[in-house]
PDB file of C-alpha atoms in Angstrom:
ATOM      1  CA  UNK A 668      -2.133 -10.597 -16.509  1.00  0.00           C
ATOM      2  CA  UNK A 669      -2.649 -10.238 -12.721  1.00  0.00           C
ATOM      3  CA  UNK A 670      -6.111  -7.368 -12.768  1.00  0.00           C
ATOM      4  CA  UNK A 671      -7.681  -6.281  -9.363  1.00  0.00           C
ATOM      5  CA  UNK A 672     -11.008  -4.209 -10.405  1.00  0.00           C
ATOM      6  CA  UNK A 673     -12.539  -2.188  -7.584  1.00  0.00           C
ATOM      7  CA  UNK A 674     -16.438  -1.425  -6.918  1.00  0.00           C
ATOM      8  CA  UNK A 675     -16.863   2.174  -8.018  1.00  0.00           C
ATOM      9  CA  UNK A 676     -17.227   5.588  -5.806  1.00  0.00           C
ATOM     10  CA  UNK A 677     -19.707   6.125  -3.480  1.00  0.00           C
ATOM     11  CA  UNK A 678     -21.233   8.460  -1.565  1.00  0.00           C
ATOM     12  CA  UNK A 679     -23.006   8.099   2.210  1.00  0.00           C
ATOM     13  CA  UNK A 680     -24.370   9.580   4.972  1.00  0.00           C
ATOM     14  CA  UNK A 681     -22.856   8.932   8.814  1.00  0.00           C
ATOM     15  CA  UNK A 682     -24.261   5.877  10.326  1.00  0.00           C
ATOM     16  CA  UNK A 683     -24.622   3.855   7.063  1.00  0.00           C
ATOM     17  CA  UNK A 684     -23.416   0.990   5.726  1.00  0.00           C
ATOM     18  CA  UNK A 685     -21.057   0.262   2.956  1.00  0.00           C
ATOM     19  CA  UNK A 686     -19.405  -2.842   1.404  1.00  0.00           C
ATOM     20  CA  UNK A 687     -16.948  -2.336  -1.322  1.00  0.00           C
ATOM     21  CA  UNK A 688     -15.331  -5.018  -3.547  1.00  0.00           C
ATOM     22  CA  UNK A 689     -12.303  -6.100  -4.852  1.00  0.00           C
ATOM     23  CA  UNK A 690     -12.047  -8.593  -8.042  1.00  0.00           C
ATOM     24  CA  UNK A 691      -8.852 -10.262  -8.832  1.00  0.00           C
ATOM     25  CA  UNK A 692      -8.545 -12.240 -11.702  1.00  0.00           C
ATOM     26  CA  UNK A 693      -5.255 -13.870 -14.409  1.00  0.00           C
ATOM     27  CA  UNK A 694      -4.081 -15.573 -11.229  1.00  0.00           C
ATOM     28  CA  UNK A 695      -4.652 -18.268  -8.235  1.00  0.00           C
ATOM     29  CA  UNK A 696      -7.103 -15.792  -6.398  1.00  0.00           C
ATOM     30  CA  UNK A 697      -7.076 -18.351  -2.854  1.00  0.00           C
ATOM     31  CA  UNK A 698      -3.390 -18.368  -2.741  1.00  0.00           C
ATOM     32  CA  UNK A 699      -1.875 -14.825  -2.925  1.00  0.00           C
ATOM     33  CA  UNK A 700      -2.984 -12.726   0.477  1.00  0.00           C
ATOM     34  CA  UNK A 701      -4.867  -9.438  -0.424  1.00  0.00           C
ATOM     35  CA  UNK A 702      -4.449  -5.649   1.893  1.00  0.00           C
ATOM     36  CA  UNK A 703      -6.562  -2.807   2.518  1.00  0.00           C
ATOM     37  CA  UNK A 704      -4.838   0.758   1.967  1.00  0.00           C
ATOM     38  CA  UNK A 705      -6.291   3.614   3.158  1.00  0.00           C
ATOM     39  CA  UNK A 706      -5.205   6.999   1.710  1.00  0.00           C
ATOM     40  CA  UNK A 707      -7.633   9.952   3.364  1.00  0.00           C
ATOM     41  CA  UNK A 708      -7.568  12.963   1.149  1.00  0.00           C
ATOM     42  CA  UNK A 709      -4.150  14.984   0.955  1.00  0.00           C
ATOM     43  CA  UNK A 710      -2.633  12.121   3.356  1.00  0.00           C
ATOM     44  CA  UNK A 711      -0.054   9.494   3.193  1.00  0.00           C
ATOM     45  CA  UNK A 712      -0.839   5.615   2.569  1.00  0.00           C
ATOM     46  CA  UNK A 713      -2.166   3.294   5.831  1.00  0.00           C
ATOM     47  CA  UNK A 714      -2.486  -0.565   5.777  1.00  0.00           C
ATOM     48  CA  UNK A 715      -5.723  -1.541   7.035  1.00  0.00           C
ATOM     49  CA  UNK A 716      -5.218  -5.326   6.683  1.00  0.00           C
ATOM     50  CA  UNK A 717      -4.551  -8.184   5.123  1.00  0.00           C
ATOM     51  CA  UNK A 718      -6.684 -11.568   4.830  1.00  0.00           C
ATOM     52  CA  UNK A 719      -5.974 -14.677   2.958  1.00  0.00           C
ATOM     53  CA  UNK A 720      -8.288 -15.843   0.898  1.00  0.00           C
ATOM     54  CA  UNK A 721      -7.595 -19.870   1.258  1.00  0.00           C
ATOM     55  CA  UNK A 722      -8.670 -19.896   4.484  1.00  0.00           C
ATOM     56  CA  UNK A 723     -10.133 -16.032   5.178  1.00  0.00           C
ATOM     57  CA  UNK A 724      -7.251 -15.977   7.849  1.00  0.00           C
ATOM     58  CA  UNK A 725      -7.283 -12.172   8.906  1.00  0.00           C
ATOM     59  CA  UNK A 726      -4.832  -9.739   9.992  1.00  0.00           C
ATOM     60  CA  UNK A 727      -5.964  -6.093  11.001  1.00  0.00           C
ATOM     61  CA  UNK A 728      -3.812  -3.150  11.989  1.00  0.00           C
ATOM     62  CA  UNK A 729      -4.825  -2.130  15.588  1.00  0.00           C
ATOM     63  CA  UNK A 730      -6.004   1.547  13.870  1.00  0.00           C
ATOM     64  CA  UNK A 731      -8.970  -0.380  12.170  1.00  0.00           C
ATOM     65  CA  UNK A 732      -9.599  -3.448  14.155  1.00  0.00           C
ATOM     66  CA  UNK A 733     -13.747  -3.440  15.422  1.00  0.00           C
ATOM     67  CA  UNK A 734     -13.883  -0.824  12.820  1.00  0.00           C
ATOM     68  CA  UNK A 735     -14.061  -2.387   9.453  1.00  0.00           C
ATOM     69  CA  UNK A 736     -14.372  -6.031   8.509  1.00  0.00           C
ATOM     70  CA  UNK A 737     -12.481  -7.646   5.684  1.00  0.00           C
ATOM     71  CA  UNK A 738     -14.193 -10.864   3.749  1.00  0.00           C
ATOM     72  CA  UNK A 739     -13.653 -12.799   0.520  1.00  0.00           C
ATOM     73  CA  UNK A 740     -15.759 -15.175  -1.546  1.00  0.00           C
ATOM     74  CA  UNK A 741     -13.748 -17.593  -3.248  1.00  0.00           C
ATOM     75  CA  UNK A 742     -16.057 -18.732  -5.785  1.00  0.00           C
ATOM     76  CA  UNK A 743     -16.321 -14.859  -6.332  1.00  0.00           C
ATOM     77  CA  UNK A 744     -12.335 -14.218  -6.758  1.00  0.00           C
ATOM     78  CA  UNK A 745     -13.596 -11.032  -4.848  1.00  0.00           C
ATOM     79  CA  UNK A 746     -12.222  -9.339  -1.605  1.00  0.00           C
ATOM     80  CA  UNK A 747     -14.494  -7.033   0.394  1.00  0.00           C
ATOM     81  CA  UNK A 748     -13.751  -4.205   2.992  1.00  0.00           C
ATOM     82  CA  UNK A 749     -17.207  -3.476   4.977  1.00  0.00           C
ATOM     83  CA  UNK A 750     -18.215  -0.656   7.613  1.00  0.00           C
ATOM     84  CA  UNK A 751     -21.607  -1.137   9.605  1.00  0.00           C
ATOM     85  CA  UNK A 752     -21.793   2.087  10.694  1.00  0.00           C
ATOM     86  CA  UNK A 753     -19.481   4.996   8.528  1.00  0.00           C
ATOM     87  CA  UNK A 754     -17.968   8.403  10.047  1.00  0.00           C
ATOM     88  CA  UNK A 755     -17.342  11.123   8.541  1.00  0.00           C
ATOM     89  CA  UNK A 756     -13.869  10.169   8.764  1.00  0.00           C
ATOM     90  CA  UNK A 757     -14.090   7.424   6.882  1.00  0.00           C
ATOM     91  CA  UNK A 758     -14.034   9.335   4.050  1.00  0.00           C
ATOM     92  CA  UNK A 759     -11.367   8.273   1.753  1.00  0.00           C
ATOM     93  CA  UNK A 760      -9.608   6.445  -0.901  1.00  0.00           C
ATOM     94  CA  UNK A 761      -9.581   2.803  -0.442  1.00  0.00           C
ATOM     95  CA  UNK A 762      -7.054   0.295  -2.452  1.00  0.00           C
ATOM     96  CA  UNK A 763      -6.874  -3.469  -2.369  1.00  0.00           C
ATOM     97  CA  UNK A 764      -3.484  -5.134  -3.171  1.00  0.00           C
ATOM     98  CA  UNK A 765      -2.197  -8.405  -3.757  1.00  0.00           C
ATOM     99  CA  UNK A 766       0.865  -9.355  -2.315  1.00  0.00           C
ATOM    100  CA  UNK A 767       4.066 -11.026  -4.671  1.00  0.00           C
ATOM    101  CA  UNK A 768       4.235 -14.055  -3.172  1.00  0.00           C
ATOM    102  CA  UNK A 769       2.207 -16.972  -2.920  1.00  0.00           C
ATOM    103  CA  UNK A 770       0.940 -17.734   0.445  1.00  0.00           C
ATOM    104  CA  UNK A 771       3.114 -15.957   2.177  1.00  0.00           C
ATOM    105  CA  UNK A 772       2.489 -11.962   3.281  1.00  0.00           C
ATOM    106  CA  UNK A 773       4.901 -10.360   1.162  1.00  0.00           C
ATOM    107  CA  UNK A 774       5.292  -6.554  -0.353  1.00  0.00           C
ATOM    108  CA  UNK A 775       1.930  -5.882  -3.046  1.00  0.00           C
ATOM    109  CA  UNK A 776       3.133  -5.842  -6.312  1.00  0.00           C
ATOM    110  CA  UNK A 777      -0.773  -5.420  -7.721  1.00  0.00           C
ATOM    111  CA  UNK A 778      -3.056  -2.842  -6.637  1.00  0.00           C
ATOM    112  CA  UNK A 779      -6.730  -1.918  -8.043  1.00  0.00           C
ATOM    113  CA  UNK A 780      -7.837   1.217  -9.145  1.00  0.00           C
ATOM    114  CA  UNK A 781      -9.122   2.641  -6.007  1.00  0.00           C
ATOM    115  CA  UNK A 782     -12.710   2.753  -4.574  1.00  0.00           C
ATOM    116  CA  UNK A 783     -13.590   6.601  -3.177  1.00  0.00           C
ATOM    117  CA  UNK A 784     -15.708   6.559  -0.439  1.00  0.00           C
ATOM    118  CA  UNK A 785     -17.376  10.050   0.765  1.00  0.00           C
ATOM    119  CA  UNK A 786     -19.058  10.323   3.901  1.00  0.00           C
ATOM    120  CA  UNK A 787     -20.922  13.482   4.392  1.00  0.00           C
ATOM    121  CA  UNK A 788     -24.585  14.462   5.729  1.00  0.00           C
TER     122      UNK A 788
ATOM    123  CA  UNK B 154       3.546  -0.142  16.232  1.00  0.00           C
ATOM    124  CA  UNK B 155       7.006  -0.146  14.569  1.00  0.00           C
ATOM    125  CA  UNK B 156       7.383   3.787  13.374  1.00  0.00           C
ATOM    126  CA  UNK B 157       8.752   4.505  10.028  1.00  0.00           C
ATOM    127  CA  UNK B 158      10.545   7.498   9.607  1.00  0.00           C
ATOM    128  CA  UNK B 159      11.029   8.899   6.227  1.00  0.00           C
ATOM    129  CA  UNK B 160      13.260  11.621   5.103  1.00  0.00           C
ATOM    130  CA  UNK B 161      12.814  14.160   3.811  1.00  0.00           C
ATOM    131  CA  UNK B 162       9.232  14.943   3.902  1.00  0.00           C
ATOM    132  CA  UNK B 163       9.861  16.768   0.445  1.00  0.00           C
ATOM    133  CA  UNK B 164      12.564  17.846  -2.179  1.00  0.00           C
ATOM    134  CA  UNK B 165      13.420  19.668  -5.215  1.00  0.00           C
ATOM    135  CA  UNK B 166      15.045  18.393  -7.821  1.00  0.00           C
ATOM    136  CA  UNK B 167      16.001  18.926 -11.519  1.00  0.00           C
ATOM    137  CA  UNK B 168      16.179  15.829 -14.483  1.00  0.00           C
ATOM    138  CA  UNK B 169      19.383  14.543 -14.391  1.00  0.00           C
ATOM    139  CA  UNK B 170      19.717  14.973 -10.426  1.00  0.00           C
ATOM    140  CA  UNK B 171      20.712  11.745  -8.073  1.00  0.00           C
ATOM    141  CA  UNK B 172      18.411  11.611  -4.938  1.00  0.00           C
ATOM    142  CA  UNK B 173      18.322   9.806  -2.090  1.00  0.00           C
ATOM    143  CA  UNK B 174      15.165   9.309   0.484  1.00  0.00           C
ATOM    144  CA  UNK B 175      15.834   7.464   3.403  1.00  0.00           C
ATOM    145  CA  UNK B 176      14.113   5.728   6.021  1.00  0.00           C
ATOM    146  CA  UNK B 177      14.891   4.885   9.584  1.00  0.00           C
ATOM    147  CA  UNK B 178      12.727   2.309  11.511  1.00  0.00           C
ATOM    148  CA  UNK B 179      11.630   2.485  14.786  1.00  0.00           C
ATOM    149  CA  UNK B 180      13.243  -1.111  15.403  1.00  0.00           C
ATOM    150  CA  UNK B 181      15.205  -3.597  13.444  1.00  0.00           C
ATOM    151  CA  UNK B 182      13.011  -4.649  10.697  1.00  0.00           C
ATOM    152  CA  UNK B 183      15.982  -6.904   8.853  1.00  0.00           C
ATOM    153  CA  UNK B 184      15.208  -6.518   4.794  1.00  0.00           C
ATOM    154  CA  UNK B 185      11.625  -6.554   5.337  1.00  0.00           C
ATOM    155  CA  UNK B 186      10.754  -3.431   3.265  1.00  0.00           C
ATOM    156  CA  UNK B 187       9.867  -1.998   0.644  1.00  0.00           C
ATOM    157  CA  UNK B 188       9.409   1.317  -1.418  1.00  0.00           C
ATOM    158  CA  UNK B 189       7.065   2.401  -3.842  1.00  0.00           C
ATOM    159  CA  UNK B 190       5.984   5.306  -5.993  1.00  0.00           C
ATOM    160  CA  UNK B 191       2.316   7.239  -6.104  1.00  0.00           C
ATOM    161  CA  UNK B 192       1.430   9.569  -8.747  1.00  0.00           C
ATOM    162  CA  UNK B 193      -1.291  12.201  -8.069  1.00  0.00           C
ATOM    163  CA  UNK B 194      -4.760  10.319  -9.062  1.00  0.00           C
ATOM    164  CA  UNK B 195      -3.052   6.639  -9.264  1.00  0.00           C
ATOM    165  CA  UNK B 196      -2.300   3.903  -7.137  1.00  0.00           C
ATOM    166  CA  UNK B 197       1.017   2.976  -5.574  1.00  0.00           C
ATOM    167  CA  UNK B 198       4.227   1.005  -7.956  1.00  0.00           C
ATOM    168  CA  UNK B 199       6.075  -0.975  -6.077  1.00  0.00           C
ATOM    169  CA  UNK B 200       9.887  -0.434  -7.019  1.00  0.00           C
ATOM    170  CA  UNK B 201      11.763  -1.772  -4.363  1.00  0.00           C
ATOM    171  CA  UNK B 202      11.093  -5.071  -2.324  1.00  0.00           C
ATOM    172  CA  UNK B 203      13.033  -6.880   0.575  1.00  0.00           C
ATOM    173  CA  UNK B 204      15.203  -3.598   0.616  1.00  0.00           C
ATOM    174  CA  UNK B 205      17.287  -3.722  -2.238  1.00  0.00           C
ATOM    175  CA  UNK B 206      15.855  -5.906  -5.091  1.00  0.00           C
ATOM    176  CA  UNK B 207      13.841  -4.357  -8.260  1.00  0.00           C
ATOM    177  CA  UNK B 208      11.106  -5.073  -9.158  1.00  0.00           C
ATOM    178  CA  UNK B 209      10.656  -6.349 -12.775  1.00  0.00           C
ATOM    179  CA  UNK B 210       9.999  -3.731 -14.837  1.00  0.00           C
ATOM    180  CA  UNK B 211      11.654  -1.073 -12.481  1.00  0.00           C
ATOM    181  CA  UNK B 212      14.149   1.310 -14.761  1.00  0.00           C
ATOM    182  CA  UNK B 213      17.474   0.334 -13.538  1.00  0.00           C
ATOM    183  CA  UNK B 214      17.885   4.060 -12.048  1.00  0.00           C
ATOM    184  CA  UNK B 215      15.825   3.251  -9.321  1.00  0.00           C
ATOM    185  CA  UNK B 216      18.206   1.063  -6.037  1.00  0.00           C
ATOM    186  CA  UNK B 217      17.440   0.382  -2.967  1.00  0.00           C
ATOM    187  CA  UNK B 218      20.131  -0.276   0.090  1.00  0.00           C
ATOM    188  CA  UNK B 219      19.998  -1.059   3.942  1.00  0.00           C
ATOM    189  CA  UNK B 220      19.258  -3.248   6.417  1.00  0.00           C
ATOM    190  CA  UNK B 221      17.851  -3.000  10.262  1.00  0.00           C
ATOM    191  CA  UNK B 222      16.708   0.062  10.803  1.00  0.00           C
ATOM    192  CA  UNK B 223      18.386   2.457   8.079  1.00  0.00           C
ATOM    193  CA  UNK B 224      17.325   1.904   4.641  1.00  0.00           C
ATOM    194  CA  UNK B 225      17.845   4.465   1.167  1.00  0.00           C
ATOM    195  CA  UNK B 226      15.890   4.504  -2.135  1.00  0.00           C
ATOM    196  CA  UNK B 227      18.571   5.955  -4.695  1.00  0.00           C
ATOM    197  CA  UNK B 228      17.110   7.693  -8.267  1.00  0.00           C
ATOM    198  CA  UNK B 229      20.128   7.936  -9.786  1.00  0.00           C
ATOM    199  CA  UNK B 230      19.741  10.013 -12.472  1.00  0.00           C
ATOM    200  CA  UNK B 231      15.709  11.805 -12.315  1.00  0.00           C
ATOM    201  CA  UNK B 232      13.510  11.097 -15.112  1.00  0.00           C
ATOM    202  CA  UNK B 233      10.361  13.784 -15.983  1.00  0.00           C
ATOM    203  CA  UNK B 234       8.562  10.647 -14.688  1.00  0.00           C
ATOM    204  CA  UNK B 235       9.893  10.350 -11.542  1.00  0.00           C
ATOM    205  CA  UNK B 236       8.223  13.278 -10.006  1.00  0.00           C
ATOM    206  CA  UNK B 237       5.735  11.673  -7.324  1.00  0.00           C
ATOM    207  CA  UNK B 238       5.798  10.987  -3.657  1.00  0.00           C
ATOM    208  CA  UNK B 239       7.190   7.988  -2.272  1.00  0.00           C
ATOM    209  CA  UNK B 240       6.825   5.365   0.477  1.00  0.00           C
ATOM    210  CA  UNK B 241       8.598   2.808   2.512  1.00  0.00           C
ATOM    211  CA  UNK B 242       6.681   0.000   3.859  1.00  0.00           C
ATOM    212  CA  UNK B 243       7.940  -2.564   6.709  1.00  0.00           C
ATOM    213  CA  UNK B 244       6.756  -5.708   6.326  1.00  0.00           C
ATOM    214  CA  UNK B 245       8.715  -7.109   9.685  1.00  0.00           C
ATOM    215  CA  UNK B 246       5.786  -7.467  11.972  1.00  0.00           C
ATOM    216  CA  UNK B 247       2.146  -6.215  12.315  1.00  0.00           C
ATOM    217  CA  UNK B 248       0.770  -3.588  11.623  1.00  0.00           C
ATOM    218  CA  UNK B 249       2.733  -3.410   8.923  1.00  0.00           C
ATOM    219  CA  UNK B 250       3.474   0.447   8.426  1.00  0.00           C
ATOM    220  CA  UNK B 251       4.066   3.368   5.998  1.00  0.00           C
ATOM    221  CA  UNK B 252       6.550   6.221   5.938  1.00  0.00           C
ATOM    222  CA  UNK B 253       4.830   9.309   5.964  1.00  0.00           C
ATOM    223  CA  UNK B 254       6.186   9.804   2.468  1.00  0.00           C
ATOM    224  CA  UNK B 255       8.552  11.391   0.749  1.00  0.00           C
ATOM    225  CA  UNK B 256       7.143  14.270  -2.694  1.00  0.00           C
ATOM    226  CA  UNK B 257       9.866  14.986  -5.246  1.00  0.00           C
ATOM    227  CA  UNK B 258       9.015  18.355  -6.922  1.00  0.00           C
ATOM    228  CA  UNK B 259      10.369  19.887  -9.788  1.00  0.00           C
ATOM    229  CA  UNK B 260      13.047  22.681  -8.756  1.00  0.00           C
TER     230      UNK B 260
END
């Protein structure tokens, strides 16, 4: 069974940094590209990005390129999403998702749980 | 940015109804989308990919249709579970993009 497990909430003050994980697991982890959704409170869904984790290949929607930075350790089966510096509106829910098809970007058919992230002084 | 445009932004509906949401995209996108389904608290289903194929596990009820820039997600006959908002997602070329979704409410 295909699982993606998400770091937990978390809570930080503008001008921090964060890095929150991803862990996928019950399939090829290197071979299925992995997104970043956005979802800010009350608000609709945005891709952030997509990387794949073979090569760490990146793709980043224009809205969050030089804003966030996506990673992945292989030996880890874990994605990351990363901010060096947070704003208040970064404050949001965050979802990885795999996509359905192997090696190619395709529609996510897997999603975690979510990671909240609350930016507030 | 290819704009998705999803309509409408919200309905009513009663168990039993058949509704249609439909989105338009900015540009021909071929059969590059596809739809899913949120519930408050949870993360997104896919239902629908490359347009009009289920995905497995997908009730039956649920179809998809279109091609280019016009594209429909059919519920043919609305379940209690089907109340949620839903989203179309283009998959043509980057950024990939979202409707702005689509909330089915109880009438």
């Amino acid at each position: 069974e295909v699982q993606l497990v998400q770091s937990g909430a978390e809570v930080k003050k503008p001008g921090e940094s964060l890095k929150i994980s991803c862990k996928g697991s019950g399939y090829s982890f290197s071979t299925y590209w992995m997104a970043w959704v956005r979802q800010m409170p009350g608000k609709g869904l945005e891709w952030m990005g997509s990387i794949y984790p073979g090569d760490s290949d990146t793709r980043y929607s224009p809205s969050f390129q030089g804003q966030v930075i996506m990673s992945v350790d292989k030996s880890l089966s874990t994605a990351y999403l990363q901010w060096r510096s947070l704003k208040a509106s970064d404050t949001a829910m965050y979802y990885c998702a795999r996509t359905m098809v192997r090696g190619i970007p395709a529609c996510f058919d897997s999603w975690g749980q979510g990671s909240l992230v609350t930016v507030s002084s | 940015a290819i704009q998705m445009t999803q309509s409408p932004s919200s309905l009513s509906a009663s168990v039993g109804d058949r509704v249609t949401i439909t989105c338009r995209a900015s540009q021909g996108i071929r059969k590059d989308l596809g739809w899913y389904q949120q519930k408050p608290g949870k993360a997104p289903k896919l239902l629908i990919h490359d347009a009009s194929s289920l995905q497995s596990g997908v009730p039956s009820r649920f179809s998809g249709s279109g091609s280019g820039t016009d594209f429909t997600l059919t519920i043919s006959s609305l379940q209690p579970e089907d109340f949620a908002t839903y989203y179309c997602l283009q998959l043509y070329d980057y950024p990939w993009t979202f409707g702005q979704g689509t909330r089915v409410e109880v009438k």
